[in-house]
Coordinates of C-alpha atoms in Angstrom, one line a residue:
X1 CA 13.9 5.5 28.3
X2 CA 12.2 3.7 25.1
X3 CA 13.5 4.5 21.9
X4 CA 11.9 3.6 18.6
X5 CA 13.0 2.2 15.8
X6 CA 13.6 4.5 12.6
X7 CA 10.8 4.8 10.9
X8 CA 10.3 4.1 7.5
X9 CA 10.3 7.8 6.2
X10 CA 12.0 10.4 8.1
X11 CA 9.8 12.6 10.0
X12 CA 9.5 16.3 8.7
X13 CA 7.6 17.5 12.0
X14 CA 7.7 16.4 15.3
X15 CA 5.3 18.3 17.5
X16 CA 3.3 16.5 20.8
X17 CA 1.0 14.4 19.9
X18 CA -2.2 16.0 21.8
X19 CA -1.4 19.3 20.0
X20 CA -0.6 18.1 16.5
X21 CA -3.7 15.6 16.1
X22 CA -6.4 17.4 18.7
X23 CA -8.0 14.1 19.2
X24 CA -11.3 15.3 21.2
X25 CA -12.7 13.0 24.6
X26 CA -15.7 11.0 23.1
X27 CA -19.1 11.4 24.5
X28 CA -21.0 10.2 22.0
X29 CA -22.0 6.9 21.5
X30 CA -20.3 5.3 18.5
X31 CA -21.4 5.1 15.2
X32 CA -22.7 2.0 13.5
X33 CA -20.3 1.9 10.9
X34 CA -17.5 1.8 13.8
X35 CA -18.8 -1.4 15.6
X36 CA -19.1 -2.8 12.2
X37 CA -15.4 -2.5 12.2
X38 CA -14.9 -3.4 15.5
X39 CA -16.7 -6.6 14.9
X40 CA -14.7 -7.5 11.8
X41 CA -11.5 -6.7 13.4
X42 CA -11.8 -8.7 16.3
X43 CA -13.2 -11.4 14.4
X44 CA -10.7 -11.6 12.3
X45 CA -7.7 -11.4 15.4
X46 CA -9.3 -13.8 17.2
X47 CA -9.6 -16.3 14.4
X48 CA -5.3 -15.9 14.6
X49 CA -5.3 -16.1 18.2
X50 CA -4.1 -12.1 18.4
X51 CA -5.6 -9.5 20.9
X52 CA -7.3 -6.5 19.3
X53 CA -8.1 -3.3 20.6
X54 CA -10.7 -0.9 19.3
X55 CA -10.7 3.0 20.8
X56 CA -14.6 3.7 20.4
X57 CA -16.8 5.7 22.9
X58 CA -15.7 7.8 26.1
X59 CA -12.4 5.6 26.1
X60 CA -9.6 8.7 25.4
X61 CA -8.0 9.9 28.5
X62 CA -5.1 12.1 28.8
X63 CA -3.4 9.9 25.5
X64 CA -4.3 6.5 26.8
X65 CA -7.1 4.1 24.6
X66 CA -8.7 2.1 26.7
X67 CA -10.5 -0.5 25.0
X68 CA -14.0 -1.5 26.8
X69 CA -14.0 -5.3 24.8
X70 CA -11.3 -6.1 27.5
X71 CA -12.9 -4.9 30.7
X72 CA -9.5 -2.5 31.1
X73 CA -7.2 -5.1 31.1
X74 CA -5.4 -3.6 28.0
X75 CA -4.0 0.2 28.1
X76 CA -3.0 1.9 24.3
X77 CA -0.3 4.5 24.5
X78 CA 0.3 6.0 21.4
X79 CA 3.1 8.1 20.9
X80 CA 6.6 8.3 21.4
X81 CA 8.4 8.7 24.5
X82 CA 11.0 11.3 25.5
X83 CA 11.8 12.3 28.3
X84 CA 8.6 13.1 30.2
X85 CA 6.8 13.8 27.6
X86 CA 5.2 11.8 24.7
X87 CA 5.6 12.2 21.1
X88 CA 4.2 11.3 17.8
X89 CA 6.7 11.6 14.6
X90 CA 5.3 12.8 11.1
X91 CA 6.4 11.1 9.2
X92 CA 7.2 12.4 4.7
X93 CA 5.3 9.3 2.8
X94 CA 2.9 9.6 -0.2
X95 CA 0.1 8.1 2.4
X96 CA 0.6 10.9 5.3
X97 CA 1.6 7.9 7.5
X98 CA 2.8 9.4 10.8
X99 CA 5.0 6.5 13.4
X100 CA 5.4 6.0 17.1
X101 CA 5.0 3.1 19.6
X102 CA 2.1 1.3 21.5
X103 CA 2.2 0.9 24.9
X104 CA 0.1 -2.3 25.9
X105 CA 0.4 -2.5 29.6
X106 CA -1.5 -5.5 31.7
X107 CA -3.4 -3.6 34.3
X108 CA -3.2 -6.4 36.4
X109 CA 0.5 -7.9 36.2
X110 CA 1.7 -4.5 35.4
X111 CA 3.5 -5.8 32.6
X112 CA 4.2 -3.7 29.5
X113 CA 5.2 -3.8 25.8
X114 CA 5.8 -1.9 23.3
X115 CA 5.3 -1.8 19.4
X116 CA 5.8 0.1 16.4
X117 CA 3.1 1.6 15.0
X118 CA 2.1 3.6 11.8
X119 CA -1.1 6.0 11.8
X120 CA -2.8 6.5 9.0
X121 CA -5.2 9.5 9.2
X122 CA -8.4 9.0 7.0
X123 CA -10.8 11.9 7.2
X124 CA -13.7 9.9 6.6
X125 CA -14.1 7.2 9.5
X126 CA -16.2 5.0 6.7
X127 CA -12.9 5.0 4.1
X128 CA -10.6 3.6 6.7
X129 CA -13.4 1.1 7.6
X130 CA -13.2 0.1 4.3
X131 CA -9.4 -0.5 4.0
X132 CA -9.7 -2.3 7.7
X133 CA -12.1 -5.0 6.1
X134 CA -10.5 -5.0 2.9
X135 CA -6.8 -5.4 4.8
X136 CA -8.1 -8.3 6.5
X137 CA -9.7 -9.7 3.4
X138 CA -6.0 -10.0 1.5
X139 CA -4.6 -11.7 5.1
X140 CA -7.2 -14.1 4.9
X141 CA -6.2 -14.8 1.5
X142 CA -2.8 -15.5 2.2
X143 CA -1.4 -12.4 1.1
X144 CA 1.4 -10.3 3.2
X145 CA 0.4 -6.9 4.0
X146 CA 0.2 -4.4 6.7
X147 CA -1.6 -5.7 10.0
X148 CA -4.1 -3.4 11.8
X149 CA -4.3 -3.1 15.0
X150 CA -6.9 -0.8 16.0
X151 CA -9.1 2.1 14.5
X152 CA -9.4 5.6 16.3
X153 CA -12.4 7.0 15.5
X154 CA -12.7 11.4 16.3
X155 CA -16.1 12.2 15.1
X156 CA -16.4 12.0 11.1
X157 CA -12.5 11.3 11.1
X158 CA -10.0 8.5 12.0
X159 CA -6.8 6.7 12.4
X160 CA -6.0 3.7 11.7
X161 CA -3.1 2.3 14.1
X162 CA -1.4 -0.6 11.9
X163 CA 2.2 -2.4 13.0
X164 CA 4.7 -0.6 11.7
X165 CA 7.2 -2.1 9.2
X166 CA 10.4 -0.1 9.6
X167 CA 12.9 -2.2 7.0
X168 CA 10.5 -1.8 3.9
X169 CA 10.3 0.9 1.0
X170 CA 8.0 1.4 -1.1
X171 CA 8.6 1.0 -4.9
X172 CA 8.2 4.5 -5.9
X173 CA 10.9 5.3 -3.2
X174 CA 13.7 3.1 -4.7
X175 CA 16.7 5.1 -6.4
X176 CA 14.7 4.5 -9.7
X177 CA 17.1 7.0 -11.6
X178 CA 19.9 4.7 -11.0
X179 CA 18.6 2.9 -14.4
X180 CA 19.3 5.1 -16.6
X181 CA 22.8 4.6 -15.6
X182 CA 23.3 2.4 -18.2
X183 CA 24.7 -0.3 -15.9
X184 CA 23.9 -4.1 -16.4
X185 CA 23.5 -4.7 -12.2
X186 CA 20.6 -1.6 -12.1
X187 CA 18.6 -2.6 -15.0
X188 CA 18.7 -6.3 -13.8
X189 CA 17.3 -5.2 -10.6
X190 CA 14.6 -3.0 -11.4
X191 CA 13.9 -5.6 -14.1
X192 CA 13.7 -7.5 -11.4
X193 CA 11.4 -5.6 -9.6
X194 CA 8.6 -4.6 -12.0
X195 CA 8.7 -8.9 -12.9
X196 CA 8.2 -9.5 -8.6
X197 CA 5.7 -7.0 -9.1
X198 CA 3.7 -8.5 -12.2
X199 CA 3.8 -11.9 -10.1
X200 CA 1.9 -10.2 -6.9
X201 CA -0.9 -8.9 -9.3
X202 CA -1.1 -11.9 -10.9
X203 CA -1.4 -13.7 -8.0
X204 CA -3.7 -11.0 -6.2
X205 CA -6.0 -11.5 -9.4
X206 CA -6.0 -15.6 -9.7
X207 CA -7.4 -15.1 -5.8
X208 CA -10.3 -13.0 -6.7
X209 CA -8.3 -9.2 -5.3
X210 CA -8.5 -6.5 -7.6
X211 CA -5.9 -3.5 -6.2
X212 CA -8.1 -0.7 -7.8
X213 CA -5.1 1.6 -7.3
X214 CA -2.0 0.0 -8.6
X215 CA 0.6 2.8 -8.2
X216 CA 4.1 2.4 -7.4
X217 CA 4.0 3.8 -4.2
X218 CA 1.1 1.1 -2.9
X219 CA 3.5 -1.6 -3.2
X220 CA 6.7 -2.0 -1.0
X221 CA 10.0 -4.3 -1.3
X222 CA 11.0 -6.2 1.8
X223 CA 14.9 -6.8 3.3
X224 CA 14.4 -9.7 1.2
X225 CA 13.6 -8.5 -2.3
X226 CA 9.8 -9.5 -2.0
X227 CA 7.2 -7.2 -3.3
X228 CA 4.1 -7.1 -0.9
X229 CA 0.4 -4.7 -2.0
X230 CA -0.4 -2.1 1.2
X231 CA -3.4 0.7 0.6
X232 CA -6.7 -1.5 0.1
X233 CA -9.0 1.1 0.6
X234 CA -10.4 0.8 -3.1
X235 CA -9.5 -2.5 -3.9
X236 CA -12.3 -4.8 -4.2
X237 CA -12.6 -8.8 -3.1
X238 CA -14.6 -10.4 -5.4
X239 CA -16.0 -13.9 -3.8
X240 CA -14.4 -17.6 -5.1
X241 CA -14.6 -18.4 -7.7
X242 CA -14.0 -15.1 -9.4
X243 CA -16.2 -14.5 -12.3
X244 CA -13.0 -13.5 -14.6
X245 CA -15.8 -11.2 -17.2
X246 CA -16.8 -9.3 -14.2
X247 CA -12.8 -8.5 -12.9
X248 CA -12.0 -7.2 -16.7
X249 CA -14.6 -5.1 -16.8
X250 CA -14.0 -3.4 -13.3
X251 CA -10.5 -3.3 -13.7
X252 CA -10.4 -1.7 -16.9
X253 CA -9.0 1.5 -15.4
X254 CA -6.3 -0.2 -13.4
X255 CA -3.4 -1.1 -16.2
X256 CA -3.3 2.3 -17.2
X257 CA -3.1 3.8 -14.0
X258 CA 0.0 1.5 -13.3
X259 CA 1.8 2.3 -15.9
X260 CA 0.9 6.1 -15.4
X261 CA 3.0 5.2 -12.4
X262 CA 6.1 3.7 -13.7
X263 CA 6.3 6.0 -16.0
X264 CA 6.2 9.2 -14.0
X265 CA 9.5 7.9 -12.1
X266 CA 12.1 9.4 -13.9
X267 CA 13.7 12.7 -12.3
X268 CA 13.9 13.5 -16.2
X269 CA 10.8 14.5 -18.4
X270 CA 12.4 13.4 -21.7
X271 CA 13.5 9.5 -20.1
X272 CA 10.4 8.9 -18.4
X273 CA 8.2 6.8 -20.7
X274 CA 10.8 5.4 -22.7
X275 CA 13.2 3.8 -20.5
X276 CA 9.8 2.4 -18.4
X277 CA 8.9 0.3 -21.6
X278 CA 12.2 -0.7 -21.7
X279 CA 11.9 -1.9 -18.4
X280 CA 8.7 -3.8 -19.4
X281 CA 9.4 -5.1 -23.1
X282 CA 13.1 -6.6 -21.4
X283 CA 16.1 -6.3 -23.5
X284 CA 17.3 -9.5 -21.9
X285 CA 16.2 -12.7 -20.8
X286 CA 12.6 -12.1 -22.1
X287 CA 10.6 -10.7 -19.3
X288 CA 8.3 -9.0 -21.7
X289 CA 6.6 -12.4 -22.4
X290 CA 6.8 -13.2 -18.8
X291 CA 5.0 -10.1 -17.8
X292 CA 2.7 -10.2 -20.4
X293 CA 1.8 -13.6 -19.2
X294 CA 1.8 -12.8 -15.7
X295 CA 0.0 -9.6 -15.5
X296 CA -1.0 -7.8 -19.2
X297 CA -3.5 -11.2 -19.4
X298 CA -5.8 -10.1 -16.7
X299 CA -6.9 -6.5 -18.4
X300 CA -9.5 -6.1 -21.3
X301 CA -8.0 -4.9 -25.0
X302 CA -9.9 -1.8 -24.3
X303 CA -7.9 -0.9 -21.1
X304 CA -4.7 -2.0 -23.4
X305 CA -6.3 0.2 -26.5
X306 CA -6.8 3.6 -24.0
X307 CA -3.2 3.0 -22.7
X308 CA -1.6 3.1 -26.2
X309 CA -3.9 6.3 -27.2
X310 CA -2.6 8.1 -24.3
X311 CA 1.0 7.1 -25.1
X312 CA 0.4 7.9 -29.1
X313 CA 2.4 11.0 -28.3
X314 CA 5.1 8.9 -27.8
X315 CA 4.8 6.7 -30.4
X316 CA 7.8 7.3 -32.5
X317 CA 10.3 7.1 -29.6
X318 CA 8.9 4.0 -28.8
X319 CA 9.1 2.1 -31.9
X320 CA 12.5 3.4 -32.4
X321 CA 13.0 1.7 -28.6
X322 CA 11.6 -1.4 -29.9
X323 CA 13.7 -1.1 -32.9
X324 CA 17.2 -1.2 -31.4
X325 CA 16.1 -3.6 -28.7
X326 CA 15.3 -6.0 -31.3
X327 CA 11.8 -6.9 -30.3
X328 CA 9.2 -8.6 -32.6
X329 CA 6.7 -9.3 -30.0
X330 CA 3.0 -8.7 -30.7
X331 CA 3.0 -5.7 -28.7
X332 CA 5.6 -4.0 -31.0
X333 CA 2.1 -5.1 -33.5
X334 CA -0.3 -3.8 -31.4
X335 CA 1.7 -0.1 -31.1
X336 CA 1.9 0.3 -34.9
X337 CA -1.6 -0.6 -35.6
X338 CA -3.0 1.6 -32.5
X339 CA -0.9 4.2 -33.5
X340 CA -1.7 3.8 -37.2
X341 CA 2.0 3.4 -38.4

């Protein structure tokens, strides 16, 4: 019997696969936009010397993707196996990301292997089209990220199958209320963490990637401590060189929509926004400037200007943060003359 590996959320609902998705046999011919995908995928799998599979067509049998590009040489299994029966686990993240295994079995040697997947449902099939292309724009880049394997197309709707990463957790799923503990160790670390994150934008912006969607919950730490960007499907990849007027214009909306983010961690209302910026302005070591440097640097004054009008109501609490932190820096400037104190 195969078992898989925990996924990374626990699974809320297990039901069998056939029932809980209803994936329909194909007999349509597929759509355009789905070889366009096809195409890029394989392109792009190729190019790394990796086998790709697309399901398109009459190719869904009885749970098994078989993928024509390969003249049936390659089987796709998807769910998971127990006892005689196979299964697909739901699982509880802020994506709807349900995990399982792929079977890839050589119909010739009879050999098989299996793999951990995650299936993200889209119900548009041109959305996950999009964050396929996008996905493997940021790999080609050089960027860590999820890896697709294939895209499922039912009709209008879709999957799409990536490898799973089971010893991850996304940022908005860390223990965040451990901060306001007080303790040195926790605000170190999450310091820590919003600083690795700064140096991924920055990085995804010097290479011409704007997120589009820069919640906490579309970024993910690794066993390591590294922070790694997942959910491209409205990012945009500008061609080198980028032309830096036209990236702070299109990503005026993004800074505030991080910090929306941040801010909304807190189990408590009345600690949310205040310990964030504390997190951000760095009562030690300085990681204010840093992150200023590092990420504040790529966003317009007018995405900086909205952000401080919606945090007006705030205001007084956060000078009075500033205040007992010590902190002269020219943001502490830009919140009194924004907020006209």
């Amino acid at each position: 019997m195969t078992e898989l590996l925990s996924p990374v959320s626990s699974p809320d609902v297990i039901t069998p696969y056939a029932e809980k998705q209803s994936i329909k046999h194909w007999e349509k011919n597929p759509s355009p936009v789905l070889k366009d995908a096809n195409a890029a995928v394989q392109k792009h799998f190729r190019k790394n010397s990796h086998v790709i599979n697309i399901a398109e067509g009459n190719h869904f049998k009885d749970g098994v993707f078989l993928a024509p590009e390969f003249s049936g040489r390659q089987v796709l299994r998807i769910g998971q196996r127990r006892g005689e029966q196979d299964w697909f686990v739901r699982g509880g993240s802020a994506h709807n990301v349900s995990f399982g295994i792929i079977e890839i079995r050589d119909s010739e040697t009879g050999e098989v292997k299996l793999l951990n997947v995650a299936v993200k449902p889209f119900k548009q099939t041109a959305k996950g089209i999009i964050e396929i292309k996008n996905t493997l724009k940021v790999l080609d880049r050089g960027f860590k990220t999820v890896h697709p394997i294939c895209f499922i197309s039912e009709e209008d709707s879709g999957f799409l199958v990536s490898v799973a990463r089971t010893d991850t957790k996304t940022l908005d799923s860390e223990p965040w209320s451990q901060f306001h503990t007080g303790e040195f160790l926790a605000k170190t670390y999450f310091e820590q963490l919003i600083h690795r994150n700064a140096v991924l934008l920055a990085d995804l912006h010097a290479s011409g990637i704007r997120h589009s969607d820069p919640q906490l919950k579309n970024f993910w730490v690794t066993p390591r401590g590294n922070v790694e960007g997942i959910d491209w499907e409205a990012s945009t990849v500008y061609p080198i060189p980028v032309s830096e007027e036209s990236f702070l214009t299109a990503s005026m909306d993004d800074l505030p929509t991080y910090f929306y983010s941040l801010c909304g961690i807190s189990p408590r209302e009345d600690e949310q926004r205040s310990s964030s910026v504390e997190i951000l302005v760095g009562t030690r070591d300085k990681r204010w400037q840093q992150f200023n440097d590092l990420f504040l640097r790529f966003y317009s004054l007018r995405a900086f200007e909205r952000l401080l009008d919606d945090f007006a109501i705030e205001g007084d609490r956060l000078i009075e943060l500033f205040n007992d932190a010590d902190n002269e820096s020219q943001l502490q400037e830009m919140l009194k003359t924004n907020l006209g104190i």
